[in-house]
Amino acid sequence: MSRDYDTAASLARIAAACDGAFLGVALAICAARSCFKYLATTSALHRIRNAPAARISDLRSLLPADPVSDDEGRLVVVRGQVQPRPAVESSLLAPKNRSVFVSQSSGERAVVVQHTETCLYNEWRGIFGWSFDLHALFAKSLKEQRSSSLRTVPFALVEGGQWPHSAYVHVSLDGSAHPIPLTTVCHHLRPVQATPYTFFQAIFGSGFPVALLHEEKILPVGKEITAVGICRTRDGSLEIKSCEELPYFLSDMTKDEIVGELATNSGILFWSGIVLGMVSIGILSYSIIRYWWRWKERRWRNQELLDAASVSDDESEDIPDGELCVICLMRQRRCAFVPCGHRVCCPRCTIDVKISSSPKCPVCRQSIISSIRIYDS
């Protein structure tokens, strides 16, 4: 909790820096990303809405009559039952469990099996009260926290209720990064035995593993899912593959549910982009106005100092050598620097030192915050 509070405080200070300019830029980036996502979501919504929701047996009639190549296809939405490809292409006498995975925990037949192991960590400040966590900086990557393995076999979508005599379409997962609608069949939490290294981690306040979470997810045979992708003819058979521009490929939802979810996301992205854009414009405008007024105020003060210096120059008087400005060696020392307190410059040279890129005292080389005018009584 303490480390989270410190992190939140640091982020708040960074966001408020430069009169909130960093916060305004960050919100502007978020608004731009929302706009890009809105355009992509709207495009996907129109494509899926206009795509025909056809039966698997009617897919051939939707494809081009004279395709230029086997890769030419059409975006379609189909729904069917998952069946392994060898079982689809075999007869009734063929073994139905050929090339099918069997879940170790539930015993169900599946075409996709995913095993995931996630290491859960416990964190505290340690007996020394240190909040510096090396594990949080170096070891908490996703690759070290979670290990996952995915195994698949070729499968197809079959028109429900008439398998294996009904039409089917092969599902191609090659090059697809879309999620698969898997079903969790095993969720087991196993404690991790403590080691001597764990003892040192606890002393220094580092995160140490306390449990290992094992999950098994499958795509069971016979599950009814929806496929949204490019349907084509390949080697005389129908095949459907994913479309990279669309956020869905295999889903539990129907076409109407997918369209409804995309419409909702599109509306959220649209209004979030507008709100974030307006807030960022307001914050950036405030920062610019504040900077402009500060620049004018600084310029006005420097001009006042120049006017005062031109009026009170003592060039005509006989000035002792110990009272001459250390920079110009012509005028009397009138200004003292803050915080060092050295009175070594005249008003004109004081202004030149202050407006430099790195203002420092010409005697002690200490950074200068401001200066004050010294008057002799």
Tab-separated table of C-alpha atoms in Angstrom:
chain	number	residue	atom	x	y	z
A	1	MET	CA	0.000	0.000	0.000
A	2	SER	CA	2.832	2.404	0.844
A	3	ARG	CA	4.610	1.748	-2.439
A	4	ASP	CA	1.377	2.211	-4.374
A	5	TYR	CA	0.784	5.507	-2.572
A	6	ASP	CA	4.302	6.718	-3.383
A	7	THR	CA	3.870	5.756	-7.028
A	8	ALA	CA	0.520	7.560	-7.228
A	9	ALA	CA	2.046	10.658	-5.598
A	10	SER	CA	4.937	10.648	-8.071
A	11	LEU	CA	2.575	10.329	-11.016
A	12	ALA	CA	0.473	13.179	-9.655
A	13	ARG	CA	3.537	15.430	-9.372
A	14	ILE	CA	4.595	14.578	-12.922
A	15	ALA	CA	1.081	15.225	-14.226
A	16	ALA	CA	0.932	18.614	-12.479
A	17	ALA	CA	4.377	19.690	-13.743
A	18	CYS	CA	4.562	22.644	-16.140
A	19	ASP	CA	1.086	23.773	-15.047
A	20	GLY	CA	-0.414	20.430	-16.094
A	21	ALA	CA	1.121	20.378	-19.582
A	22	PHE	CA	2.226	16.750	-19.181
A	23	LEU	CA	-1.289	15.761	-18.129
A	24	GLY	CA	-2.757	17.613	-21.100
A	25	VAL	CA	-0.398	15.877	-23.537
A	26	ALA	CA	-1.187	12.469	-21.993
A	27	LEU	CA	-4.935	13.095	-22.290
A	28	ALA	CA	-4.462	14.267	-25.882
A	29	ILE	CA	-2.662	11.002	-26.700
A	30	CYS	CA	-5.484	9.014	-25.078
A	31	ALA	CA	-8.048	11.022	-27.064
A	32	ALA	CA	-6.173	10.345	-30.306
A	33	ARG	CA	-6.011	6.624	-29.554
A	34	SER	CA	-9.733	6.613	-28.774
A	35	CYS	CA	-10.412	8.239	-32.147
A	36	PHE	CA	-8.309	5.676	-34.014
A	37	LYS	CA	-9.995	2.818	-32.150
A	38	TYR	CA	-13.385	4.365	-32.886
A	39	LEU	CA	-12.632	4.448	-36.611
A	40	ALA	CA	-11.420	0.833	-36.565
A	41	THR	CA	-14.430	-0.324	-34.520
A	42	THR	CA	-16.867	1.526	-36.793
A	43	SER	CA	-15.290	-0.018	-39.875
A	44	ALA	CA	-15.491	-3.498	-38.331
A	45	LEU	CA	-19.109	-2.858	-37.327
A	46	HIS	CA	-20.121	-1.955	-40.882
A	47	ARG	CA	-18.291	-4.943	-42.361
A	48	ILE	CA	-19.799	-7.473	-39.936
A	49	ARG	CA	-23.270	-5.920	-40.208
A	50	ASN	CA	-23.178	-6.186	-44.007
A	51	ALA	CA	-21.678	-9.683	-43.993
A	52	PRO	CA	-24.273	-12.411	-44.737
A	53	ALA	CA	-25.173	-14.748	-41.867
A	54	ALA	CA	-25.521	-17.912	-43.934
A	55	ARG	CA	-25.971	-21.584	-43.236
A	56	ILE	CA	-22.933	-23.737	-43.845
A	57	SER	CA	-24.739	-25.603	-46.604
A	58	ASP	CA	-25.352	-22.296	-48.443
A	59	LEU	CA	-21.755	-21.008	-48.340
A	60	ARG	CA	-20.829	-22.223	-51.833
A	61	SER	CA	-23.609	-20.148	-53.360
A	62	LEU	CA	-22.147	-16.981	-51.752
A	63	LEU	CA	-18.650	-17.446	-53.141
A	64	PRO	CA	-17.607	-16.050	-56.550
A	65	ALA	CA	-18.766	-18.253	-59.430
A	66	ASP	CA	-15.423	-18.007	-61.250
A	67	PRO	CA	-12.754	-17.321	-58.632
A	68	VAL	CA	-9.446	-16.029	-59.911
A	69	SER	CA	-7.594	-18.166	-57.361
A	70	ASP	CA	-8.305	-20.396	-54.404
A	71	ASP	CA	-7.396	-17.535	-52.043
A	72	GLU	CA	-10.299	-15.391	-53.212
A	73	GLY	CA	-13.150	-15.436	-50.727
A	74	ARG	CA	-15.900	-13.469	-49.042
A	75	LEU	CA	-16.547	-12.253	-45.529
A	76	VAL	CA	-19.318	-14.354	-43.969
A	77	VAL	CA	-20.778	-15.139	-40.542
A	78	VAL	CA	-21.541	-18.812	-39.909
A	79	ARG	CA	-22.527	-20.772	-36.834
A	80	GLY	CA	-21.993	-24.457	-36.286
A	81	GLN	CA	-20.804	-27.208	-34.006
A	82	VAL	CA	-17.132	-27.967	-33.429
A	83	GLN	CA	-16.011	-31.339	-34.771
A	84	PRO	CA	-12.498	-32.710	-35.424
A	85	ARG	CA	-11.577	-32.735	-39.095
A	86	PRO	CA	-10.824	-36.504	-39.393
A	87	ALA	CA	-14.178	-37.321	-37.806
A	88	VAL	CA	-15.914	-34.963	-40.237
A	89	GLU	CA	-14.268	-36.490	-43.278
A	90	SER	CA	-14.694	-40.123	-42.161
A	91	SER	CA	-17.714	-42.390	-42.263
A	92	LEU	CA	-19.917	-43.544	-39.422
A	93	LEU	CA	-17.780	-46.646	-38.914
A	94	ALA	CA	-14.582	-44.637	-38.350
A	95	PRO	CA	-13.485	-44.059	-34.750
A	96	LYS	CA	-14.825	-40.756	-33.541
A	97	ASN	CA	-11.979	-40.079	-31.078
A	98	ARG	CA	-9.282	-39.988	-33.730
A	99	SER	CA	-6.970	-36.947	-33.481
A	100	VAL	CA	-8.870	-35.545	-30.512
A	101	PHE	CA	-7.482	-34.386	-27.173
A	102	VAL	CA	-8.987	-35.722	-23.958
A	103	SER	CA	-9.023	-33.397	-20.944
A	104	GLN	CA	-7.050	-34.790	-18.023
A	105	SER	CA	-9.361	-33.227	-15.431
A	106	SER	CA	-12.837	-33.554	-16.936
A	107	GLY	CA	-12.360	-36.325	-19.513
A	108	GLU	CA	-14.069	-34.272	-22.236
A	109	ARG	CA	-13.049	-34.535	-25.867
A	110	ALA	CA	-11.598	-31.303	-27.258
A	111	VAL	CA	-9.874	-29.897	-30.328
A	112	VAL	CA	-8.011	-27.114	-28.475
A	113	VAL	CA	-6.358	-27.481	-25.071
A	114	GLN	CA	-4.611	-24.671	-23.210
A	115	HIS	CA	-2.621	-25.186	-20.002
A	116	THR	CA	-1.656	-22.075	-18.041
A	117	GLU	CA	0.422	-21.804	-14.884
A	118	THR	CA	0.481	-18.452	-13.070
A	119	CYS	CA	2.783	-17.716	-10.139
A	120	LEU	CA	1.141	-15.576	-7.439
A	121	TYR	CA	3.382	-13.310	-5.373
A	122	ASN	CA	3.079	-11.839	-1.891
A	123	GLU	CA	4.672	-8.450	-1.165
A	124	TRP	CA	5.418	-6.557	2.032
A	125	ARG	CA	7.905	-3.962	3.251
A	126	GLY	CA	10.185	-6.325	5.174
A	127	ILE	CA	11.628	-5.986	8.674
A	128	PHE	CA	13.772	-2.994	7.625
A	129	GLY	CA	10.790	-1.080	6.246
A	130	TRP	CA	12.321	-0.891	2.773
A	131	SER	CA	9.965	-0.383	-0.148
A	132	PHE	CA	12.573	-0.983	-2.839
A	133	ASP	CA	11.492	-4.149	-4.651
A	134	LEU	CA	13.996	-5.618	-7.105
A	135	HIS	CA	11.535	-8.315	-8.086
A	136	ALA	CA	8.936	-5.746	-9.083
A	137	LEU	CA	11.509	-4.015	-11.297
A	138	PHE	CA	13.181	-6.954	-12.987
A	139	ALA	CA	11.383	-10.239	-12.393
A	140	LYS	CA	7.703	-9.431	-12.794
A	141	SER	CA	7.431	-9.822	-16.515
A	142	LEU	CA	4.566	-11.755	-18.004
A	143	LYS	CA	6.924	-14.458	-19.236
A	144	GLU	CA	8.144	-15.183	-15.705
A	145	GLN	CA	4.770	-14.840	-14.047
A	146	ARG	CA	2.827	-16.989	-16.478
A	147	SER	CA	3.664	-19.923	-18.698
A	148	SER	CA	1.114	-21.131	-21.215
A	149	SER	CA	0.942	-23.936	-23.762
A	150	LEU	CA	-1.676	-24.239	-26.505
A	151	ARG	CA	-2.300	-27.423	-28.483
A	152	THR	CA	-4.723	-27.674	-31.379
A	153	VAL	CA	-5.867	-30.236	-33.907
A	154	PRO	CA	-7.563	-29.474	-37.236
A	155	PHE	CA	-11.276	-28.999	-36.738
A	156	ALA	CA	-14.327	-27.805	-38.625
A	157	LEU	CA	-17.736	-26.274	-38.027
A	158	VAL	CA	-20.606	-28.613	-38.841
A	159	GLU	CA	-24.231	-27.731	-39.398
A	160	GLY	CA	-25.864	-28.794	-36.159
A	161	GLY	CA	-28.225	-31.708	-35.758
A	162	GLN	CA	-27.257	-33.704	-38.853
A	163	TRP	CA	-23.619	-34.648	-38.299
A	164	PRO	CA	-21.792	-36.377	-40.017
A	165	HIS	CA	-23.999	-36.154	-43.124
A	166	SER	CA	-24.388	-32.368	-43.096
A	167	ALA	CA	-22.166	-29.723	-44.694
A	168	TYR	CA	-19.072	-28.479	-42.922
A	169	VAL	CA	-16.414	-25.777	-43.265
A	170	HIS	CA	-12.787	-26.160	-42.166
A	171	VAL	CA	-11.454	-23.622	-39.635
A	172	SER	CA	-7.949	-22.263	-40.303
A	173	LEU	CA	-6.099	-20.845	-37.293
A	174	ASP	CA	-2.910	-20.134	-39.247
A	175	GLY	CA	-1.681	-16.608	-38.535
A	176	SER	CA	-4.669	-15.786	-36.342
A	177	ALA	CA	-4.096	-13.741	-33.178
A	178	HIS	CA	-7.773	-13.671	-32.188
A	179	PRO	CA	-8.850	-15.282	-28.907
A	180	ILE	CA	-10.532	-18.673	-28.956
A	181	PRO	CA	-13.756	-19.178	-26.938
A	182	LEU	CA	-12.329	-21.722	-24.512
A	183	THR	CA	-14.126	-23.297	-21.566
A	184	THR	CA	-12.373	-23.596	-18.186
A	185	VAL	CA	-12.490	-27.178	-16.930
A	186	CYS	CA	-9.773	-27.041	-14.257
A	187	HIS	CA	-8.807	-24.321	-11.792
A	188	HIS	CA	-6.342	-25.580	-9.183
A	189	LEU	CA	-4.311	-23.542	-6.674
A	190	ARG	CA	-1.204	-25.220	-5.233
A	191	PRO	CA	0.947	-23.606	-2.484
A	192	VAL	CA	4.655	-23.084	-3.191
A	193	GLN	CA	7.115	-24.478	-0.678
A	194	ALA	CA	9.319	-21.853	0.959
A	195	THR	CA	13.080	-21.926	0.288
A	196	PRO	CA	16.078	-20.156	1.916
A	197	TYR	CA	15.937	-17.658	-0.933
A	198	THR	CA	12.321	-16.889	0.019
A	199	PHE	CA	13.512	-16.008	3.544
A	200	PHE	CA	15.947	-13.386	2.198
A	201	GLN	CA	13.251	-12.020	-0.110
A	202	ALA	CA	10.930	-11.538	2.872
A	203	ILE	CA	13.661	-9.783	4.897
A	204	PHE	CA	14.400	-7.230	2.187
A	205	GLY	CA	10.744	-6.622	1.373
A	206	SER	CA	10.755	-8.265	-2.040
A	207	GLY	CA	7.841	-10.150	-3.536
A	208	PHE	CA	8.115	-13.901	-3.100
A	209	PRO	CA	6.007	-16.702	-4.653
A	210	VAL	CA	3.302	-18.162	-2.433
A	211	ALA	CA	1.126	-20.228	-4.798
A	212	LEU	CA	0.946	-21.674	-8.291
A	213	LEU	CA	-2.358	-21.394	-10.146
A	214	HIS	CA	-2.965	-24.110	-12.747
A	215	GLU	CA	-5.741	-23.659	-15.310
A	216	GLU	CA	-6.910	-25.915	-18.103
A	217	LYS	CA	-9.152	-24.562	-20.842
A	218	ILE	CA	-10.544	-26.495	-23.783
A	219	LEU	CA	-12.670	-26.062	-26.884
A	220	PRO	CA	-14.920	-29.106	-26.484
A	221	VAL	CA	-16.218	-31.186	-29.352
A	222	GLY	CA	-19.842	-30.372	-30.118
A	223	LYS	CA	-19.749	-26.789	-28.818
A	224	GLU	CA	-21.725	-24.344	-30.955
A	225	ILE	CA	-19.750	-21.234	-31.900
A	226	THR	CA	-19.851	-18.433	-34.478
A	227	ALA	CA	-17.090	-17.815	-37.008
A	228	VAL	CA	-16.598	-14.376	-38.591
A	229	GLY	CA	-14.021	-14.551	-41.343
A	230	ILE	CA	-13.094	-14.964	-44.981
A	231	CYS	CA	-14.655	-18.071	-46.534
A	232	ARG	CA	-12.894	-19.551	-49.558
A	233	THR	CA	-12.551	-22.767	-51.510
A	234	ARG	CA	-9.322	-24.660	-50.983
A	235	ASP	CA	-8.596	-28.044	-52.567
A	236	GLY	CA	-12.289	-28.456	-53.285
A	237	SER	CA	-13.330	-27.927	-49.631
A	238	LEU	CA	-14.699	-24.890	-47.849
A	239	GLU	CA	-12.357	-23.111	-45.436
A	240	ILE	CA	-12.818	-20.058	-43.243
A	241	LYS	CA	-9.915	-18.003	-41.903
A	242	SER	CA	-9.632	-14.934	-39.711
A	243	CYS	CA	-9.585	-11.358	-40.969
A	244	GLU	CA	-6.924	-9.214	-39.272
A	245	GLU	CA	-9.011	-6.017	-39.538
A	246	LEU	CA	-11.856	-7.516	-37.489
A	247	PRO	CA	-11.783	-7.932	-33.685
A	248	TYR	CA	-13.657	-11.267	-33.803
A	249	PHE	CA	-13.047	-14.635	-35.421
A	250	LEU	CA	-14.450	-17.438	-33.223
A	251	SER	CA	-16.999	-16.400	-30.601
A	252	ASP	CA	-19.772	-17.765	-28.408
A	253	MET	CA	-21.990	-14.835	-29.403
A	254	THR	CA	-24.346	-14.722	-32.338
A	255	LYS	CA	-24.093	-12.154	-35.115
A	256	ASP	CA	-26.680	-9.856	-33.493
A	257	GLU	CA	-24.827	-9.978	-30.172
A	258	ILE	CA	-21.508	-9.202	-31.881
A	259	VAL	CA	-23.051	-6.257	-33.744
A	260	GLY	CA	-24.618	-4.968	-30.509
A	261	GLU	CA	-21.332	-5.172	-28.618
A	262	LEU	CA	-19.436	-3.389	-31.401
A	263	ALA	CA	-22.094	-0.654	-31.518
A	264	THR	CA	-21.787	-0.144	-27.749
A	265	ASN	CA	-17.978	-0.023	-27.906
A	266	SER	CA	-18.163	2.405	-30.806
A	267	GLY	CA	-20.373	4.783	-28.829
A	268	ILE	CA	-18.125	4.592	-25.760
A	269	LEU	CA	-14.999	5.289	-27.828
A	270	PHE	CA	-16.692	8.197	-29.617
A	271	TRP	CA	-17.761	10.035	-26.469
A	272	SER	CA	-14.577	9.199	-24.560
A	273	GLY	CA	-12.529	10.668	-27.423
A	274	ILE	CA	-14.616	13.856	-27.369
A	275	VAL	CA	-14.466	14.244	-23.575
A	276	LEU	CA	-10.736	13.506	-23.337
A	277	GLY	CA	-10.036	15.820	-26.272
A	278	MET	CA	-11.953	18.712	-24.700
A	279	VAL	CA	-10.299	18.207	-21.305
A	280	SER	CA	-6.834	18.037	-22.889
A	281	ILE	CA	-7.491	21.196	-24.903
A	282	GLY	CA	-8.617	22.994	-21.739
A	283	ILE	CA	-5.561	21.906	-19.742
A	284	LEU	CA	-3.119	22.743	-22.548
A	285	SER	CA	-4.776	26.137	-23.069
A	286	TYR	CA	-4.462	26.867	-19.355
A	287	SER	CA	-0.773	25.857	-19.428
A	288	ILE	CA	-0.050	28.049	-22.448
A	289	ILE	CA	-1.825	31.047	-20.936
A	290	ARG	CA	0.016	30.607	-17.619
A	291	TYR	CA	3.367	30.359	-19.403
A	292	TRP	CA	2.571	33.403	-21.518
A	293	TRP	CA	1.675	35.516	-18.455
A	294	ARG	CA	4.828	34.377	-16.656
A	295	TRP	CA	6.921	35.322	-19.677
A	296	LYS	CA	5.287	38.750	-19.821
A	297	GLU	CA	5.786	39.260	-16.090
A	298	ARG	CA	9.442	38.276	-16.325
A	299	ARG	CA	9.963	40.569	-19.275
A	300	TRP	CA	8.251	43.427	-17.448
A	301	ARG	CA	10.424	42.959	-14.355
A	302	ASN	CA	13.597	42.844	-16.427
A	303	GLN	CA	12.570	46.033	-18.186
A	304	GLU	CA	11.987	47.715	-14.814
A	305	LEU	CA	15.446	46.666	-13.680
A	306	LEU	CA	16.960	48.022	-16.899
A	307	ASP	CA	15.134	51.350	-16.451
A	308	ALA	CA	16.253	51.585	-12.833
A	309	ALA	CA	19.810	50.738	-13.821
A	310	SER	CA	19.895	53.389	-16.526
A	311	VAL	CA	18.693	56.033	-14.073
A	312	SER	CA	21.012	55.127	-11.225
A	313	ASP	CA	24.244	54.468	-13.134
A	314	ASP	CA	27.210	55.964	-11.290
A	315	GLU	CA	29.558	56.146	-14.256
A	316	SER	CA	30.214	59.827	-13.714
A	317	GLU	CA	31.204	59.369	-10.058
A	318	ASP	CA	34.565	58.229	-8.872
A	319	ILE	CA	33.976	54.560	-7.779
A	320	PRO	CA	36.587	52.735	-5.693
A	321	ASP	CA	38.096	49.632	-7.252
A	322	GLY	CA	36.582	47.389	-4.578
A	323	GLU	CA	33.076	48.567	-5.544
A	324	LEU	CA	33.271	47.977	-9.310
A	325	CYS	CA	31.156	45.314	-10.976
A	326	VAL	CA	33.209	42.136	-11.474
A	327	ILE	CA	31.798	41.694	-14.991
A	328	CYS	CA	31.836	45.106	-16.696
A	329	LEU	CA	34.321	46.865	-14.325
A	330	MET	CA	32.524	50.157	-15.074
A	331	ARG	CA	29.556	50.513	-12.738
A	332	GLN	CA	29.090	50.164	-9.017
A	333	ARG	CA	27.931	46.934	-7.384
A	334	ARG	CA	24.260	47.362	-6.555
A	335	CYS	CA	22.617	43.886	-6.606
A	336	ALA	CA	23.000	40.821	-4.404
A	337	PHE	CA	22.251	37.315	-5.586
A	338	VAL	CA	19.912	34.930	-3.763
A	339	PRO	CA	20.624	32.560	-2.043
A	340	CYS	CA	24.440	33.044	-1.924
A	341	GLY	CA	24.187	36.773	-0.991
A	342	HIS	CA	27.201	38.016	-2.988
A	343	ARG	CA	26.954	41.693	-4.056
A	344	VAL	CA	29.331	41.691	-6.994
A	345	CYS	CA	27.359	42.974	-10.028
A	346	CYS	CA	25.690	46.135	-11.241
A	347	PRO	CA	21.972	46.056	-12.225
A	348	ARG	CA	22.677	45.641	-15.948
A	349	CYS	CA	25.064	42.700	-15.522
A	350	THR	CA	22.722	41.168	-12.907
A	351	ILE	CA	19.984	40.994	-15.551
A	352	ASP	CA	22.387	39.421	-18.050
A	353	VAL	CA	23.319	36.750	-15.509
A	354	LYS	CA	19.691	36.005	-14.595
A	355	ILE	CA	18.438	35.580	-18.176
A	356	SER	CA	21.258	33.185	-19.102
A	357	SER	CA	20.488	29.504	-19.675
A	358	SER	CA	22.209	28.472	-16.420
A	359	PRO	CA	22.248	31.478	-14.033
A	360	LYS	CA	25.073	31.163	-11.516
A	361	CYS	CA	26.907	33.558	-9.234
A	362	PRO	CA	30.158	34.717	-10.939
A	363	VAL	CA	32.037	34.364	-7.608
A	364	CYS	CA	30.884	31.086	-5.981
A	365	ARG	CA	29.211	29.495	-9.047
A	366	GLN	CA	26.112	28.668	-7.030
A	367	SER	CA	22.779	28.550	-8.860
A	368	ILE	CA	20.789	31.774	-8.654
A	369	ILE	CA	17.111	31.915	-7.769
A	370	SER	CA	16.646	35.698	-7.805
A	371	SER	CA	18.412	38.967	-6.953
A	372	ILE	CA	17.743	42.019	-4.787
A	373	ARG	CA	18.768	45.687	-5.248
A	374	ILE	CA	20.902	47.148	-2.461
A	375	TYR	CA	20.565	50.884	-1.719
A	376	ASP	CA	23.088	52.807	0.342
A	377	SER	CA	21.530	55.002	3.032
